[in-house]
Amino acid sequence: MLELTAVRCFPLLALSAFLATGSATLLSPMVSVPARAQIAAASDVEARIDALLANMSLDQKIAQVVQPDTASFSLAEMTEYRFGSYLSGGNSGPGGDELAPPERWLALADAHWDAAMVPHADGRPPIPTMWAIDALHGHNNIVGATLFPHNIGLGATRDPDLVRAIGAATAIEIAVTGIDWTFAPTLAVVRDARWGRTYESYAEQPDVVASMAGAMVEGLQGTPGTSAFLGPDKVIATAKHFLADGGTGGKDQGDTVASEADLRRIHAAGYIPAIARDVQTVMASFSSVNGVKLHGDKAHLTDYLRGGAGINGLGFNGLVVGDWNGHGQVPGCSVSSCAASFNAGLDIFMAPDSWKPLLAATTAQVKSGEISMARLDQAVRRILRVKLAAGLFDKGRPSSRPLAGRFELLASSDHRALARRAVRESLVLLKNNGNLLPLKPKQRVLVAGDGADNVAMQSGGWTISWQGGGDLTKTDFPRAQSIYGGIVETVKAAGGSTMLSADGSFTAKPDVAIVVFGEKPYAEFMGDIDTLEYHDDYKSYKTMQRLRTAGVPVVAVFLSGRPMWVNPEINVADSFVAAFLPGTEGGGIADMLFAKADGGIAHEFRGKLSFSWPNGPMPPKLDSSRDPGTLFPFGYGLRFADHSNVGSLRETAPPGRAGDARIAVLGRSGLPAAWYMWLAEAGSPAVPISSNAGSSPSGALVLRGVDRDRQEDARLATWRGGTKAQIAVTATRSLDLSTPDQALVIDLRVVAKPTGKVMVGVTPASVGMGKKPNSLLADATALLANGPGTWRTVSIPLRCIGRRAALRAVNTPFVIETAGRLSLAISDIRIARPTGLGLKCPARPR
Ligand code: BGC
Ligand code: BGC
C-alpha cells in the first residue's frame, strides 16, 4: 500500500503571503512563545518511530488505537490501559461538570498525563497520550472562552484571512487548558439545509469551503515547514467528516448517492487544501457513500484518501480517527468489535464508552490474524508520527507548557475584538426597504424578541454543552455580550436610549424597533428538520406586526443555523438581517445596524449568503440560476448604497407539504423545531428543557439521553416516587387531534416497572389567559407491566383519552405522570394509527 512518509514542502509563496496578511492578527501582544527548536527531517522521524515501535508491547500498541471519552474512564484505568488518546465529547466536562472552570480542565489534563506516564513495570518507556475536544467555534466547551460565529457565518464573510486568525486564536485558547487536539474544522459541503449540522458548514458550494479549509487548518496548526508549525500556541486539527457528510439529503448519518466525479468535485473540495496544509488527522463520517458506511469503506477511507497522484488520490499522510462509536454501524460490527473498520483504514476507534470490550476484541483479532500485525503497526506509526509532529514527546506535562494556565488569554480583548469583527463581516443584509439601515444611534430604540438578550441562543449548539441552549444562563457566559448589550453600548454612547421588551410592548413610543428571534440551539441529528419552514407560532411575526401598526419601523435580526423559509417575517419587517449564529460577541450586530453619530457609515455590510435562501419549505435546487424555490441566491447580500426594494413575498406554502396525518411528537432526532419538553412536579413551576436531559424542581423526576441505536436517540426518565411528577411536550401551534382512530404511539422500554398508577395523555390548548386546562389522561399502567423488558411499541387510542371535540385544539400532545417509582426509556412518540400493544379503553360517550 502506498504510504507517503515525506514531510511535505511548502511553496515559499504561500508562506510569505500568509506572513503578510495573517501574522499580525495571529498572536495577541501578550502571547509570546518560544519557537520549536528545529523541524526534524522526515527520515529522522521515521527512524525514531521504528525505534519506538520495536520497543512497544502488543497491549501498548492496541491502546494507541482506542480512544475513550473522559466521562467513561478513571485515572486508574488510564494507568492500567495507557490510552493513546482520549476525548471529551460535548457533554463531558471535568468530573461530569460542564460548567467547570478552565482551571479544572487543565488540572484534568495533568492528571491524565501523569496517569499515562507512570513508569511501566517492565521498564518500557510510556508513550505520551493526547486529548481531543470539539472546539468548533472557539474553545466552545469552556466557560468564559471566546465563541466565534459558527462556520455558516464565517462562510458568509468570504474572508479566509479572518478565518485563519480565528483558527490561531482558538488554538491559543485550547493551549491554555492543556488540550492537544481539536475535532475541527468541519469541511462538509452541505447540499440540503434541513440537516441539523448545516451551521457547521462554511457553504453549500465547494469553492467557498475550499477557500476556508486551508486557512482554518493553518490557523490552528501553524504553517507547515516553519518552526511555528504545531508549536506551543498551536493544536492538532481534524478535517471532518470524511467523505460527503453534507450530501445526505438533509439526514444526519445518512447516505450520499453521488458519482465518483461529484464526490471529488463537490465533497472532497475542502480536503485538498486542508491536506496541503498538512492537517494531521481526518475523521471518518458516520454517513455512507452509495450505501457503504464510510467507517468500513476502504476504497474511500484508504485508497482515495491516502493514494498519491497515480490514482488521483488525496495523498493524506496523517491518522484517521473514527466518529463516536461510528465503527459499530458497519455491517457485521458492534461498538465493541470491528476489525472490518480497522482494516478499511480507521487508525483510531472513537470508542467513548465501548473501549473496554473493544480493546479485548481488537487484541484477539490481532492475535488471530484477522487484523495483521502490519496493519496495526501502520496505524500506530501514523499515530506516533502525529505525536512527534506535535512535539508531545518533548512538551512535558500539560501545565508546564508555555501557554498553559494563562487563563487571561481566554476571551482576551484581542480575541473578543477578532470575534466581533467576524460577526460584523458575517451578517447578511437581505432587505433594507426605504434604506432604513443604518440607524441613527441617537434615538429611542426598542429591542424585542427572545434572542435579544440571550447569549446561549445567539451561540447555537456546541456551546458549553453538546446541544447548547437549554438551561444555560447569563452567568455561564461571564465575558460575553448579548445583542441587546451591544445595542445599549452603541446607543448610549451617542446619547440615545434603549428599552428591552421581549414582546415588543411599550409605554413611550420608540423611534425604531429591533426584533431578534430565530431558532433555538441544537446539534447533530437533533437539528434535522423535515421542512425549512420557520415557525414560532407567528410569535415574532405578531410582535413585528404590532410595532408596524403602531407606526414603528422594524429591523428584524434572524438567528439561525441555516437559511429558512421566513417570508411572513421578511414581509412584516422593513429591514431583515440574517445573523446566523454569531457567538459571544453580540456587539458586532450593533456595529452594523447603527451609523456613526455624525450619520456616516460606521461599517459597511459585506456578508454574502453562503447558502441559497429558500422561497418555500423545501430546499432550493442548487446550481440552477432560476429555481423558483430560491428567494435570495447564493452570494446575495445588500450594501447600504443598494436602493433595493424587496416586494411582498408569497406567504402560503406551495401544496404538497407533509400533512398532519402522522404527527411526530418526539422523534429519534429530538423534538420538532421549537417544541419544548417540560418536567413538572406538583406544587412547583414546570422546568422547560430543550435538550434531552434535565430534572424536575426537587429531582423527583430525572431525564437523560440514552442510546437505542444511535447515541442519545432515546430518553431515560426515572421517577423517584413520593411526589407526582410529569413530563409534557408542548407544540408551537395547536394541533387538531380529532381525526378518528388515531392513537398516541410510543416506542418504549420498561427499565423498572411502575410502583403506582401511570397516566398518559394530552392537554388541550388553553382557553384563555390564566385558565389552565386539565390534561386528558388515560391509565396506561397495564402497558408498562412487563419490565424490565426490551424495546416495543405501545398505543393509547385517543378515544381512551377524551372526546373528539376536546381534541380539536391540543398544544401539549404528550403528557405522562406518576406519583410512584418508574424507570422508562422512550425513543419515539407520535400521533398515528395504533400499532403494537394497544390499550383497551372503556367505551366513552363520543
Ligand atoms: C460528532 C463529531 C464529534 C464527535 C465527538 C460525534 O457525534 O459527529 O463531529 O467530533 O462526536 O464529540
Ligand atoms: C456528541 C458528543 C456527545 C455525545 C453524547 C455525540 O454525538 O458528538 O459530543 O457528548 O453524542 O452521547
Short mmCIF file of C-alpha atoms in Angstrom, two decimals, residues 428-439 511-513 548 552-556 567-577 593 605 631-632 636-649 651:
data_model
loop_
_atom_site.label_atom_id
_atom_site.label_comp_id
_atom_site.label_asym_id
_atom_site.label_seq_id
_atom_site.Cartn_x
_atom_site.Cartn_y
_atom_site.Cartn_z
CA VAL A 428 -26.03 39.32 5.50
CA LEU A 429 -28.47 42.13 4.77
CA LEU A 430 -31.45 40.57 2.99
CA LYS A 431 -33.84 43.52 2.92
CA ASN A 432 -33.44 47.23 3.57
CA ASN A 433 -36.55 48.88 2.22
CA GLY A 434 -36.53 52.65 2.30
CA ASN A 435 -32.87 52.42 3.35
CA LEU A 436 -33.88 52.17 7.00
CA LEU A 437 -30.36 50.98 7.87
CA PRO A 438 -28.03 52.30 9.11
CA LEU A 439 -30.00 53.68 12.04
CA ASP A 511 -38.44 55.72 17.09
CA VAL A 512 -37.40 52.31 15.82
CA ALA A 513 -37.57 48.67 16.93
CA ARG A 548 -45.53 48.31 12.40
CA VAL A 552 -42.65 52.00 14.42
CA PRO A 553 -40.16 50.94 11.71
CA VAL A 554 -38.87 47.41 12.33
CA VAL A 555 -35.44 45.84 11.85
CA ALA A 556 -35.54 42.04 12.05
CA ASN A 567 -41.44 35.04 4.05
CA PRO A 568 -44.10 36.31 6.51
CA GLU A 569 -41.39 37.65 8.82
CA ILE A 570 -39.49 39.26 5.93
CA ASN A 571 -42.71 40.89 4.72
CA VAL A 572 -43.55 42.43 8.06
CA ALA A 573 -40.06 43.91 8.66
CA ASP A 574 -38.60 46.98 6.91
CA SER A 575 -35.08 45.60 7.13
CA PHE A 576 -34.06 41.98 7.61
CA VAL A 577 -30.62 40.79 8.65
CA LEU A 593 -27.10 48.38 12.42
CA PHE A 605 -22.25 45.25 5.18
CA LEU A 631 -35.68 33.61 -2.85
CA PHE A 632 -32.19 35.06 -2.46
CA TYR A 636 -26.71 37.62 -2.31
CA GLY A 637 -26.20 40.39 0.23
CA LEU A 638 -27.18 44.05 0.13
CA ARG A 639 -24.95 47.08 0.77
CA PHE A 640 -26.25 50.32 2.28
CA ALA A 641 -25.98 52.04 -1.06
CA ASP A 642 -28.21 49.50 -2.81
CA HIS A 643 -31.60 51.09 -3.22
CA SER A 644 -33.25 47.73 -3.45
CA ASN A 645 -36.86 47.20 -2.55
CA VAL A 646 -37.97 43.70 -1.59
CA GLY A 647 -41.63 43.49 -2.61
CA SER A 648 -44.32 41.49 -0.91
CA LEU A 649 -43.40 37.78 -0.81
CA GLU A 651 -46.70 33.66 2.38
#
